[in-house]
PDB file of C-alpha atoms in Angstrom:
ATOM      1  CA  UNK A   1     101.011 101.844  78.627  1.00 78.00           C
ATOM      2  CA  UNK A   2     101.050 102.331  82.435  1.00 87.00           C
ATOM      3  CA  UNK A   3     100.310 105.787  83.916  1.00 93.00           C
ATOM      4  CA  UNK A   4     103.319 107.344  85.381  1.00 95.00           C
ATOM      5  CA  UNK A   5     103.349 108.165  89.133  1.00 96.00           C
ATOM      6  CA  UNK A   6     105.607 110.671  90.870  1.00 96.00           C
ATOM      7  CA  UNK A   7     107.346 110.707  93.190  1.00 97.00           C
ATOM      8  CA  UNK A   8     108.355 107.055  93.477  1.00 96.00           C
ATOM      9  CA  UNK A   9     108.785 107.535  97.269  1.00 97.00           C
ATOM     10  CA  UNK A  10     108.259 110.096  99.916  1.00 97.00           C
ATOM     11  CA  UNK A  11     109.032 110.229 103.589  1.00 98.00           C
ATOM     12  CA  UNK A  12     106.974 112.547 105.865  1.00 97.00           C
ATOM     13  CA  UNK A  13     106.747 113.485 109.445  1.00 97.00           C
ATOM     14  CA  UNK A  14     103.462 113.082 111.112  1.00 97.00           C
ATOM     15  CA  UNK A  15     101.254 116.185 110.386  1.00 96.00           C
ATOM     16  CA  UNK A  16     103.044 117.076 107.095  1.00 97.00           C
ATOM     17  CA  UNK A  17     101.360 117.233 103.693  1.00 97.00           C
ATOM     18  CA  UNK A  18     102.284 115.442 100.433  1.00 97.00           C
ATOM     19  CA  UNK A  19     101.060 115.255  96.833  1.00 98.00           C
ATOM     20  CA  UNK A  20     101.267 112.225  94.531  1.00 98.00           C
ATOM     21  CA  UNK A  21     100.777 112.768  90.856  1.00 97.00           C
ATOM     22  CA  UNK A  22      99.510 110.299  88.272  1.00 97.00           C
ATOM     23  CA  UNK A  23      99.883 111.119  84.407  1.00 95.00           C
ATOM     24  CA  UNK A  24      98.765 109.276  81.376  1.00 92.00           C
ATOM     25  CA  UNK A  25      99.510 109.629  77.683  1.00 88.00           C
ATOM     26  CA  UNK A  26      95.954 108.594  76.909  1.00 85.00           C
ATOM     27  CA  UNK A  27      92.699 110.486  77.166  1.00 85.00           C
ATOM     28  CA  UNK A  28      91.159 109.354  80.484  1.00 85.00           C
ATOM     29  CA  UNK A  29      87.572 108.960  81.545  1.00 83.00           C
ATOM     30  CA  UNK A  30      88.202 107.749  85.117  1.00 89.00           C
ATOM     31  CA  UNK A  31      91.033 107.599  87.719  1.00 93.00           C
ATOM     32  CA  UNK A  32      90.997 105.266  90.632  1.00 94.00           C
ATOM     33  CA  UNK A  33      93.244 105.497  93.730  1.00 95.00           C
ATOM     34  CA  UNK A  34      94.198 102.543  95.983  1.00 96.00           C
ATOM     35  CA  UNK A  35      96.445 102.137  99.056  1.00 97.00           C
ATOM     36  CA  UNK A  36      98.403  98.888  99.812  1.00 97.00           C
ATOM     37  CA  UNK A  37      99.937  98.374 103.183  1.00 96.00           C
ATOM     38  CA  UNK A  38     102.868  95.961 103.414  1.00 92.00           C
ATOM     39  CA  UNK A  39     101.802  92.334 103.100  1.00 91.00           C
ATOM     40  CA  UNK A  40      98.169  93.218 102.357  1.00 95.00           C
ATOM     41  CA  UNK A  41      95.942  93.566  99.337  1.00 96.00           C
ATOM     42  CA  UNK A  42      95.212  97.010  97.760  1.00 97.00           C
ATOM     43  CA  UNK A  43      92.272  98.871  99.246  1.00 95.00           C
ATOM     44  CA  UNK A  44      90.044 101.246  97.301  1.00 94.00           C
ATOM     45  CA  UNK A  45      90.376 104.949  98.323  1.00 93.00           C
ATOM     46  CA  UNK A  46      88.212 106.802  95.739  1.00 91.00           C
ATOM     47  CA  UNK A  47      87.405 107.143  91.994  1.00 91.00           C
ATOM     48  CA  UNK A  48      87.123 110.243  90.002  1.00 91.00           C
ATOM     49  CA  UNK A  49      84.856 110.123  87.008  1.00 84.00           C
ATOM     50  CA  UNK A  50      84.716 113.598  85.542  1.00 70.00           C
ATOM     51  CA  UNK A  51      87.301 116.129  84.721  1.00 68.00           C
ATOM     52  CA  UNK A  52      87.559 118.720  87.388  1.00 67.00           C
ATOM     53  CA  UNK A  53      86.075 116.360  89.999  1.00 71.00           C
ATOM     54  CA  UNK A  54      87.536 116.456  93.368  1.00 69.00           C
ATOM     55  CA  UNK A  55      86.869 113.960  96.294  1.00 69.00           C
ATOM     56  CA  UNK A  56      87.936 113.429  99.757  1.00 73.00           C
ATOM     57  CA  UNK A  57      88.351 110.526 102.047  1.00 72.00           C
ATOM     58  CA  UNK A  58      89.199 111.617 105.592  1.00 76.00           C
ATOM     59  CA  UNK A  59      92.060 113.900 105.123  1.00 87.00           C
ATOM     60  CA  UNK A  60      93.084 112.337 101.802  1.00 92.00           C
ATOM     61  CA  UNK A  61      91.625 114.061  98.678  1.00 92.00           C
ATOM     62  CA  UNK A  62      92.175 113.851  94.949  1.00 93.00           C
ATOM     63  CA  UNK A  63      91.623 115.932  91.871  1.00 91.00           C
ATOM     64  CA  UNK A  64      91.262 114.899  88.160  1.00 91.00           C
ATOM     65  CA  UNK A  65      92.363 117.274  85.310  1.00 88.00           C
ATOM     66  CA  UNK A  66      90.873 115.628  82.306  1.00 84.00           C
ATOM     67  CA  UNK A  67      92.467 118.037  79.876  1.00 86.00           C
ATOM     68  CA  UNK A  68      95.914 117.401  81.229  1.00 87.00           C
ATOM     69  CA  UNK A  69      95.286 113.653  81.628  1.00 89.00           C
ATOM     70  CA  UNK A  70      96.417 113.933  85.110  1.00 92.00           C
ATOM     71  CA  UNK A  71      95.225 113.229  88.665  1.00 94.00           C
ATOM     72  CA  UNK A  72      96.701 114.211  92.088  1.00 95.00           C
ATOM     73  CA  UNK A  73      96.282 112.680  95.395  1.00 96.00           C
ATOM     74  CA  UNK A  74      96.638 114.967  98.401  1.00 95.00           C
ATOM     75  CA  UNK A  75      97.728 113.680 101.859  1.00 96.00           C
ATOM     76  CA  UNK A  76      96.929 116.347 104.309  1.00 95.00           C
ATOM     77  CA  UNK A  77      98.123 116.472 107.906  1.00 95.00           C
ATOM     78  CA  UNK A  78      99.445 112.925 107.420  1.00 95.00           C
ATOM     79  CA  UNK A  79      98.982 110.364 110.064  1.00 95.00           C
ATOM     80  CA  UNK A  80     101.103 107.155 110.854  1.00 96.00           C
ATOM     81  CA  UNK A  81      98.272 105.151 109.302  1.00 95.00           C
ATOM     82  CA  UNK A  82      98.821 106.764 105.938  1.00 96.00           C
ATOM     83  CA  UNK A  83     102.039 104.776 105.351  1.00 97.00           C
ATOM     84  CA  UNK A  84     101.800 102.375 102.468  1.00 97.00           C
ATOM     85  CA  UNK A  85     102.094 102.240  98.634  1.00 97.00           C
ATOM     86  CA  UNK A  86      99.590 104.313  96.630  1.00 97.00           C
ATOM     87  CA  UNK A  87      98.537 103.302  93.198  1.00 97.00           C
ATOM     88  CA  UNK A  88      96.627 105.217  90.644  1.00 96.00           C
ATOM     89  CA  UNK A  89      94.534 103.211  88.128  1.00 94.00           C
ATOM     90  CA  UNK A  90      93.275 104.776  84.833  1.00 92.00           C
ATOM     91  CA  UNK A  91      90.553 103.886  82.448  1.00 89.00           C
ATOM     92  CA  UNK A  92      90.545 105.209  78.872  1.00 84.00           C
ATOM     93  CA  UNK A  93      88.292 104.700  75.996  1.00 78.00           C
ATOM     94  CA  UNK A  94      91.250 103.527  73.893  1.00 76.00           C
ATOM     95  CA  UNK A  95      91.985 100.783  76.376  1.00 74.00           C
ATOM     96  CA  UNK A  96      88.428  99.544  76.648  1.00 73.00           C
ATOM     97  CA  UNK A  97      87.501  98.159  80.003  1.00 67.00           C
ATOM     98  CA  UNK A  98      90.988  97.737  81.230  1.00 81.00           C
ATOM     99  CA  UNK A  99      92.076  99.432  84.525  1.00 87.00           C
ATOM    100  CA  UNK A 100      95.808 100.067  84.182  1.00 91.00           C
ATOM    101  CA  UNK A 101      97.772 100.807  87.338  1.00 93.00           C
ATOM    102  CA  UNK A 102     100.744 102.992  87.725  1.00 93.00           C
ATOM    103  CA  UNK A 103     104.049 101.694  89.366  1.00 93.00           C
ATOM    104  CA  UNK A 104     103.063 103.096  92.849  1.00 95.00           C
ATOM    105  CA  UNK A 105     104.376 105.717  95.252  1.00 97.00           C
ATOM    106  CA  UNK A 106     105.678 104.505  98.566  1.00 97.00           C
ATOM    107  CA  UNK A 107     104.762 106.684 101.410  1.00 98.00           C
ATOM    108  CA  UNK A 108     106.382 106.425 104.856  1.00 98.00           C
ATOM    109  CA  UNK A 109     105.051 108.583 107.667  1.00 97.00           C
ATOM    110  CA  UNK A 110     107.359 108.923 110.663  1.00 97.00           C
ATOM    111  CA  UNK A 111     106.420 110.032 114.142  1.00 95.00           C
TER     112      UNK A 111
ATOM    113  CA  UNK B   1      80.906  89.219 105.040  1.00 86.00           C
ATOM    114  CA  UNK B   2      81.656  90.629 101.599  1.00 85.00           C
ATOM    115  CA  UNK B   3      84.872  89.189 100.313  1.00 94.00           C
ATOM    116  CA  UNK B   4      87.082  87.840  97.490  1.00 98.00           C
ATOM    117  CA  UNK B   5      88.836  84.601  98.304  1.00 97.00           C
ATOM    118  CA  UNK B   6      91.814  83.118  96.571  1.00 98.00           C
ATOM    119  CA  UNK B   7      93.390  79.625  96.925  1.00 98.00           C
ATOM    120  CA  UNK B   8      96.074  78.734  97.466  1.00 97.00           C
ATOM    121  CA  UNK B   9      97.686  81.637  99.278  1.00 97.00           C
ATOM    122  CA  UNK B  10     101.220  80.298  98.759  1.00 97.00           C
ATOM    123  CA  UNK B  11     102.429  77.881  96.052  1.00 97.00           C
ATOM    124  CA  UNK B  12     105.852  76.561  95.068  1.00 97.00           C
ATOM    125  CA  UNK B  13     105.930  74.538  91.926  1.00 96.00           C
ATOM    126  CA  UNK B  14     108.149  73.373  89.174  1.00 97.00           C
ATOM    127  CA  UNK B  15     108.488  74.445  85.578  1.00 97.00           C
ATOM    128  CA  UNK B  16     105.804  72.943  83.367  1.00 97.00           C
ATOM    129  CA  UNK B  17     103.535  71.591  85.945  1.00 97.00           C
ATOM    130  CA  UNK B  18     100.034  72.856  85.301  1.00 97.00           C
ATOM    131  CA  UNK B  19      98.369  74.740  88.160  1.00 97.00           C
ATOM    132  CA  UNK B  20      95.154  76.613  88.838  1.00 98.00           C
ATOM    133  CA  UNK B  21      94.537  79.492  91.357  1.00 98.00           C
ATOM    134  CA  UNK B  22      90.944  79.787  92.280  1.00 98.00           C
ATOM    135  CA  UNK B  23      89.231  83.133  92.890  1.00 98.00           C
ATOM    136  CA  UNK B  24      85.691  83.453  94.332  1.00 98.00           C
ATOM    137  CA  UNK B  25      83.520  86.453  95.324  1.00 98.00           C
ATOM    138  CA  UNK B  26      80.211  86.662  97.141  1.00 96.00           C
ATOM    139  CA  UNK B  27      79.091  90.142  96.186  1.00 96.00           C
ATOM    140  CA  UNK B  28      77.345  89.184  92.840  1.00 96.00           C
ATOM    141  CA  UNK B  29      79.864  91.355  91.008  1.00 96.00           C
ATOM    142  CA  UNK B  30      79.837  91.315  87.252  1.00 95.00           C
ATOM    143  CA  UNK B  31      83.502  92.382  86.812  1.00 95.00           C
ATOM    144  CA  UNK B  32      86.383  90.188  87.781  1.00 96.00           C
ATOM    145  CA  UNK B  33      90.066  90.643  87.077  1.00 97.00           C
ATOM    146  CA  UNK B  34      93.529  89.033  87.710  1.00 98.00           C
ATOM    147  CA  UNK B  35      96.636  91.007  88.379  1.00 97.00           C
ATOM    148  CA  UNK B  36     100.189  90.175  89.019  1.00 97.00           C
ATOM    149  CA  UNK B  37     102.492  92.347  91.241  1.00 97.00           C
ATOM    150  CA  UNK B  38     106.171  92.581  90.694  1.00 94.00           C
ATOM    151  CA  UNK B  39     108.542  94.957  92.511  1.00 88.00           C
ATOM    152  CA  UNK B  40     108.646  98.385  90.763  1.00 82.00           C
ATOM    153  CA  UNK B  41     105.996  97.468  88.194  1.00 86.00           C
ATOM    154  CA  UNK B  42     102.888  98.002  90.147  1.00 89.00           C
ATOM    155  CA  UNK B  43      99.902  95.885  89.348  1.00 94.00           C
ATOM    156  CA  UNK B  44      99.586  94.580  85.812  1.00 94.00           C
ATOM    157  CA  UNK B  45      96.313  93.170  84.587  1.00 94.00           C
ATOM    158  CA  UNK B  46      96.447  89.655  83.191  1.00 96.00           C
ATOM    159  CA  UNK B  47      92.858  88.919  82.106  1.00 96.00           C
ATOM    160  CA  UNK B  48      89.442  90.329  82.998  1.00 95.00           C
ATOM    161  CA  UNK B  49      85.853  89.466  82.696  1.00 95.00           C
ATOM    162  CA  UNK B  50      82.860  91.708  82.272  1.00 92.00           C
ATOM    163  CA  UNK B  51      80.436  88.798  83.025  1.00 93.00           C
ATOM    164  CA  UNK B  52      79.839  85.072  82.656  1.00 94.00           C
ATOM    165  CA  UNK B  53      81.448  83.672  79.526  1.00 93.00           C
ATOM    166  CA  UNK B  54      82.961  87.152  78.607  1.00 93.00           C
ATOM    167  CA  UNK B  55      86.645  87.294  79.099  1.00 95.00           C
ATOM    168  CA  UNK B  56      89.350  89.548  77.568  1.00 93.00           C
ATOM    169  CA  UNK B  57      93.105  89.945  77.608  1.00 93.00           C
ATOM    170  CA  UNK B  58      94.781  92.572  79.902  1.00 92.00           C
ATOM    171  CA  UNK B  59      98.243  93.859  79.481  1.00 90.00           C
ATOM    172  CA  UNK B  60     100.216  90.713  80.203  1.00 95.00           C
ATOM    173  CA  UNK B  61      98.084  87.664  79.238  1.00 97.00           C
ATOM    174  CA  UNK B  62     100.880  85.456  77.691  1.00 97.00           C
ATOM    175  CA  UNK B  63     101.170  82.159  79.527  1.00 97.00           C
ATOM    176  CA  UNK B  64      97.773  82.423  81.339  1.00 98.00           C
ATOM    177  CA  UNK B  65      94.251  81.227  80.740  1.00 98.00           C
ATOM    178  CA  UNK B  66      91.091  82.075  82.480  1.00 98.00           C
ATOM    179  CA  UNK B  67      87.476  80.950  82.370  1.00 96.00           C
ATOM    180  CA  UNK B  68      84.209  82.432  83.681  1.00 97.00           C
ATOM    181  CA  UNK B  69      81.590  79.708  83.840  1.00 97.00           C
ATOM    182  CA  UNK B  70      79.873  81.086  86.890  1.00 97.00           C
ATOM    183  CA  UNK B  71      79.443  84.590  88.069  1.00 97.00           C
ATOM    184  CA  UNK B  72      81.248  84.112  91.432  1.00 97.00           C
ATOM    185  CA  UNK B  73      84.323  82.131  90.232  1.00 98.00           C
ATOM    186  CA  UNK B  74      87.186  83.224  88.071  1.00 98.00           C
ATOM    187  CA  UNK B  75      90.063  80.827  88.028  1.00 98.00           C
ATOM    188  CA  UNK B  76      93.514  81.589  86.747  1.00 98.00           C
ATOM    189  CA  UNK B  77      95.262  78.648  84.856  1.00 98.00           C
ATOM    190  CA  UNK B  78      98.957  78.329  84.084  1.00 97.00           C
ATOM    191  CA  UNK B  79      99.248  75.341  81.740  1.00 96.00           C
ATOM    192  CA  UNK B  80     103.069  75.388  81.717  1.00 97.00           C
ATOM    193  CA  UNK B  81     104.493  77.685  84.378  1.00 97.00           C
ATOM    194  CA  UNK B  82     107.825  79.157  83.827  1.00 97.00           C
ATOM    195  CA  UNK B  83     110.243  80.913  86.414  1.00 97.00           C
ATOM    196  CA  UNK B  84     109.228  84.328  85.001  1.00 97.00           C
ATOM    197  CA  UNK B  85     105.705  83.821  86.265  1.00 98.00           C
ATOM    198  CA  UNK B  86     106.973  83.860  89.833  1.00 98.00           C
ATOM    199  CA  UNK B  87     105.030  86.724  91.196  1.00 98.00           C
ATOM    200  CA  UNK B  88     102.259  87.905  93.673  1.00 98.00           C
ATOM    201  CA  UNK B  89      98.825  87.366  92.158  1.00 98.00           C
ATOM    202  CA  UNK B  90      95.665  89.261  92.995  1.00 98.00           C
ATOM    203  CA  UNK B  91      92.107  88.653  91.991  1.00 98.00           C
ATOM    204  CA  UNK B  92      89.628  91.553  92.198  1.00 97.00           C
ATOM    205  CA  UNK B  93      86.071  92.057  91.453  1.00 97.00           C
ATOM    206  CA  UNK B  94      83.664  94.988  91.234  1.00 94.00           C
ATOM    207  CA  UNK B  95      80.104  95.890  90.114  1.00 92.00           C
ATOM    208  CA  UNK B  96      80.051  97.619  86.690  1.00 85.00           C
ATOM    209  CA  UNK B  97      78.172 100.467  88.285  1.00 83.00           C
ATOM    210  CA  UNK B  98      80.174 101.216  91.434  1.00 80.00           C
ATOM    211  CA  UNK B  99      83.570 100.187  89.906  1.00 84.00           C
ATOM    212  CA  UNK B 100      85.307 100.053  93.293  1.00 90.00           C
ATOM    213  CA  UNK B 101      87.492  96.988  93.016  1.00 93.00           C
ATOM    214  CA  UNK B 102      87.670  94.563  95.985  1.00 96.00           C
ATOM    215  CA  UNK B 103      90.967  92.581  95.954  1.00 97.00           C
ATOM    216  CA  UNK B 104      91.578  89.093  97.260  1.00 98.00           C
ATOM    217  CA  UNK B 105      94.390  88.442  99.776  1.00 97.00           C
ATOM    218  CA  UNK B 106      96.860  87.544  97.144  1.00 97.00           C
ATOM    219  CA  UNK B 107      98.639  84.234  96.020  1.00 98.00           C
ATOM    220  CA  UNK B 108     102.356  84.152  96.180  1.00 98.00           C
ATOM    221  CA  UNK B 109     103.616  81.861  93.476  1.00 98.00           C
ATOM    222  CA  UNK B 110     107.158  80.556  93.056  1.00 98.00           C
ATOM    223  CA  UNK B 111     108.149  78.544  89.965  1.00 97.00           C
ATOM    224  CA  UNK B 112     111.468  76.805  90.129  1.00 97.00           C
TER     225      UNK B 112
END
């Protein structure tokens, strides 16, 4: 079963912040985040391996709440280059070595 | 340059005509995977391989076959394509330690 991402889409002005959530019904042991620009392949942003872990990539950061089976991606002071579709991917012991992606969140940053 | 290559990039074919989409990586990665991407459904895993001669089903394996005879190559085979397999296909690879997946450029397949 795919993790659920919310919101499905968000429109921002340059400099604004946004949060993308990823929830799973399964106990997770890792969460991946990828960004895909239109017409291109997904590109890795970060992976969180432990509950409570937080990571950052430029002004994009993420957290992983293992108990709630959730992860959140934070876009801070958004830039035009942040536009694209963001996918979370989850690994769970129940699913073996499969990486299961959510349906994606489309982000549009306007000037 | 570290990369994952896929061929062909675009393919239009007819129902029932067997086809193979090739995938190759030059990073000595153990793990390789195939995904299909359809609007609103994100990326769904078709098959994956943990290493040579080790393959396993993903979430949507029906109608597809794979093989992993060499570490660098992981072809996707559609023995009898049907219109519902019209999609954008991505191959990806990663090391089993780093886990960061590198994606190929994608293959857009249309089955009429």
